[in-house]
Amino acid sequence: MSLSRASRRTLLAVGAVTTALVLSACSSDTNGKSGGGGDTGFVTNTGGVSTVAKGERKPVSDLAGETLEGKRLDVAGLKGKVVVLNVWGSWCPPCRAEAPHFAKVAKELKPKGVEFVGINTRDPNKQPALAFEADYGVPYPSLYDPAGKLIVGGFPKGTLNPQAIPSTVVLDKDGKVAARSLMALDEAKLRSMIDPLIAEK
């Protein structure tokens, strides 16, 4: 028995969407392409970091919820500081590769007014994620977002939103999206996203 054309088209569409999600689920892409759609004015350097000029930045939407440790965290309460948001999963090899760099930089830059917040996603329960944090000495909290609701709803359309795992988004002191990377970062690349924002008045 053959499938109808409509059924075949539906299956192909579902397959394409599933493939796209799998490909973006744990990315180590270094080609530096930026997303967001439309005439955004994003600038992407060869290191794969996209930035937005100060006057064109947009604030994040609601990024609040329960951390892996069961505490309430609202990113809006960190306004006045540079905030580094890192989307990660315990199951993601590039996330494991970048974790030591994030732990080191977070400790070193906290005295300079930089706060790190993880967004843990696609871990069906907290235990593997908590073990990941312990293994790598992660000194900052992570919002628990197993279904990706914060990732989808927390970043306005047209901004540099996270589109892969891992992704890193850096907010300026006004709580606006200033920079993004869609790949695992080493210490030098991570600092290159943060340092210009520390210096901003």
C-alpha positions as a printed NumPy array, in Angstrom:
array([[ 0.   ,  0.   ,  0.   ],
       [ 1.458,  3.354, -0.997],
       [ 1.264,  6.561,  0.945],
       [-0.72 ,  9.452, -0.446],
       [ 1.172, 12.538, -1.613],
       [-0.105, 14.55 ,  1.362],
       [ 1.079, 11.862,  3.789],
       [ 4.504, 11.729,  2.134],
       [ 4.803, 15.544,  2.285],
       [ 3.861, 15.504,  5.977],
       [ 6.418, 12.803,  6.758],
       [ 9.121, 14.694,  4.847],
       [ 8.315, 17.938,  6.669],
       [ 8.401, 16.223, 10.086],
       [11.673, 14.548,  9.126],
       [13.237, 17.858,  8.105],
       [12.212, 19.55 , 11.357],
       [13.501, 16.62 , 13.412],
       [16.822, 16.67 , 11.554],
       [17.206, 20.41 , 12.133],
       [16.567, 19.997, 15.853],
       [19.044, 17.122, 16.122],
       [21.712, 19.082, 14.254],
       [21.248, 22.129, 16.478],
       [21.015, 20.077, 19.664],
       [24.742, 20.   , 20.366],
       [26.615, 22.249, 18.01 ],
       [30.322, 22.915, 17.739],
       [29.92 , 25.055, 14.634],
       [32.676, 27.612, 14.148],
       [31.667, 29.187, 10.859],
       [30.584, 32.444, 12.445],
       [27.171, 32.716, 10.814],
       [24.667, 34.776, 12.745],
       [20.94 , 34.349, 12.943],
       [17.924, 36.249, 14.147],
       [16.346, 36.948, 10.801],
       [15.623, 40.182,  8.977],
       [17.757, 43.299,  8.747],
       [19.282, 42.99 , 12.188],
       [22.578, 44.825, 11.816],
       [24.382, 42.047, 13.698],
       [28.114, 41.975, 13.175],
       [29.846, 38.591, 13.248],
       [33.602, 38.416, 13.471],
       [35.666, 35.49 , 12.221],
       [35.685, 33.976, 15.707],
       [31.981, 33.25 , 15.471],
       [30.894, 35.925, 17.966],
       [27.966, 38.122, 16.907],
       [27.551, 41.562, 18.469],
       [25.019, 44.386, 18.458],
       [25.874, 48.096, 18.613],
       [24.91 , 49.685, 21.931],
       [22.073, 51.809, 20.533],
       [20.432, 48.849, 18.745],
       [20.288, 46.326, 21.581],
       [17.036, 44.882, 22.936],
       [16.301, 43.639, 26.449],
       [15.632, 39.98 , 27.113],
       [12.112, 38.903, 27.957],
       [11.266, 37.07 , 31.18 ],
       [14.164, 34.831, 32.176],
       [13.184, 33.548, 35.582],
       [12.529, 30.228, 37.221],
       [13.917, 27.543, 39.476],
       [17.621, 26.735, 39.551],
       [19.043, 23.23 , 39.632],
       [19.429, 23.73 , 43.391],
       [15.729, 24.569, 43.743],
       [16.097, 28.314, 44.344],
       [14.231, 31.104, 42.545],
       [16.32 , 33.188, 40.12 ],
       [15.256, 36.15 , 37.988],
       [17.858, 37.483, 35.543],
       [16.146, 40.909, 35.685],
       [17.483, 41.228, 39.237],
       [21.043, 41.286, 37.869],
       [20.614, 44.547, 35.937],
       [23.615, 46.804, 36.491],
       [26.002, 43.902, 35.922],
       [27.296, 42.246, 32.772],
       [25.459, 38.895, 32.618],
       [26.749, 35.832, 30.782],
       [23.998, 33.341, 29.9  ],
       [25.24 , 29.897, 28.895],
       [22.838, 27.306, 27.454],
       [24.106, 23.802, 28.184],
       [23.208, 20.18 , 28.789],
       [25.081, 17.515, 30.743],
       [24.788, 15.193, 27.706],
       [26.561, 17.634, 25.35 ],
       [30.306, 17.019, 24.623],
       [31.057, 20.647, 23.559],
       [29.408, 21.822, 26.804],
       [31.821, 19.625, 28.746],
       [34.741, 21.012, 26.722],
       [33.908, 24.636, 27.547],
       [32.85 , 24.126, 31.19 ],
       [36.341, 24.523, 32.767],
       [36.824, 27.826, 30.904],
       [33.448, 29.148, 32.085],
       [34.141, 28.145, 35.7  ],
       [37.542, 29.879, 35.654],
       [36.369, 33.1  , 34.002],
       [33.258, 33.31 , 36.209],
       [35.392, 33.202, 39.369],
       [37.911, 35.713, 38.052],
       [35.39 , 38.276, 36.735],
       [32.83 , 38.223, 39.561],
       [34.751, 40.986, 41.43 ],
       [34.446, 43.121, 38.259],
       [30.642, 42.971, 38.302],
       [30.136, 40.037, 35.938],
       [27.506, 37.412, 36.772],
       [27.178, 34.044, 35.06 ],
       [23.88 , 32.164, 34.787],
       [23.513, 28.798, 33.126],
       [20.371, 27.614, 31.382],
       [20.335, 23.829, 31.635],
       [18.185, 22.201, 28.977],
       [17.085, 18.76 , 27.776],
       [18.201, 17.029, 30.955],
       [15.048, 15.07 , 31.926],
       [16.013, 15.196, 35.612],
       [18.385, 17.332, 37.635],
       [20.833, 14.687, 38.838],
       [23.098, 14.503, 35.743],
       [23.163, 18.31 , 35.56 ],
       [24.077, 18.645, 39.246],
       [26.83 , 16.047, 38.764],
       [28.116, 18.051, 35.77 ],
       [28.304, 21.215, 37.908],
       [30.159, 19.351, 40.658],
       [32.599, 17.702, 38.228],
       [33.593, 21.016, 36.649],
       [33.398, 23.205, 39.757],
       [30.754, 25.463, 38.239],
       [30.442, 28.353, 40.737],
       [27.237, 29.937, 39.411],
       [23.561, 28.909, 39.299],
       [21.739, 27.418, 36.339],
       [18.05 , 27.79 , 35.58 ],
       [16.486, 24.374, 35.   ],
       [14.772, 24.466, 31.604],
       [14.315, 20.843, 30.463],
       [11.738, 21.648, 27.774],
       [13.502, 24.787, 26.466],
       [10.662, 27.179, 27.387],
       [13.039, 29.878, 28.658],
       [15.232, 29.536, 25.591],
       [12.269, 29.97 , 23.235],
       [10.351, 32.606, 25.217],
       [13.14 , 34.508, 26.934],
       [14.656, 36.196, 23.903],
       [12.647, 38.616, 21.738],
       [12.379, 38.006, 18.013],
       [15.111, 39.819, 16.125],
       [17.678, 39.551, 18.897],
       [20.756, 37.366, 19.099],
       [18.944, 34.404, 20.611],
       [20.421, 31.007, 21.46 ],
       [19.957, 28.663, 18.496],
       [22.226, 25.762, 19.422],
       [23.582, 23.921, 22.428],
       [25.912, 25.231, 23.664],
       [25.078, 28.891, 23.101],
       [26.342, 31.878, 25.04 ],
       [24.519, 35.219, 25.189],
       [26.02 , 38.205, 27.007],
       [23.835, 41.009, 28.357],
       [25.144, 44.512, 28.915],
       [24.676, 46.38 , 32.193],
       [21.215, 47.513, 31.049],
       [20.064, 43.916, 30.624],
       [20.169, 44.088, 26.827],
       [21.509, 41.442, 24.437],
       [24.971, 42.565, 23.312],
       [26.795, 39.452, 22.079],
       [26.222, 35.814, 21.217],
       [28.18 , 32.722, 20.265],
       [26.69 , 29.477, 18.93 ],
       [29.703, 27.283, 19.671],
       [31.819, 26.032, 22.535],
       [34.143, 28.765, 23.786],
       [37.632, 28.754, 25.206],
       [38.755, 31.336, 27.754],
       [40.061, 33.828, 25.185],
       [36.865, 33.866, 23.105],
       [34.684, 34.07 , 26.2  ],
       [36.631, 37.046, 27.511],
       [36.454, 38.719, 24.095],
       [32.654, 38.813, 24.493],
       [32.725, 40.134, 28.049],
       [35.627, 42.584, 28.289],
       [34.191, 45.288, 25.974],
       [30.974, 45.294, 28.024],
       [32.829, 45.668, 31.334],
       [34.488, 48.761, 29.859],
       [31.202, 50.334, 28.676],
       [29.961, 53.364, 30.642]])
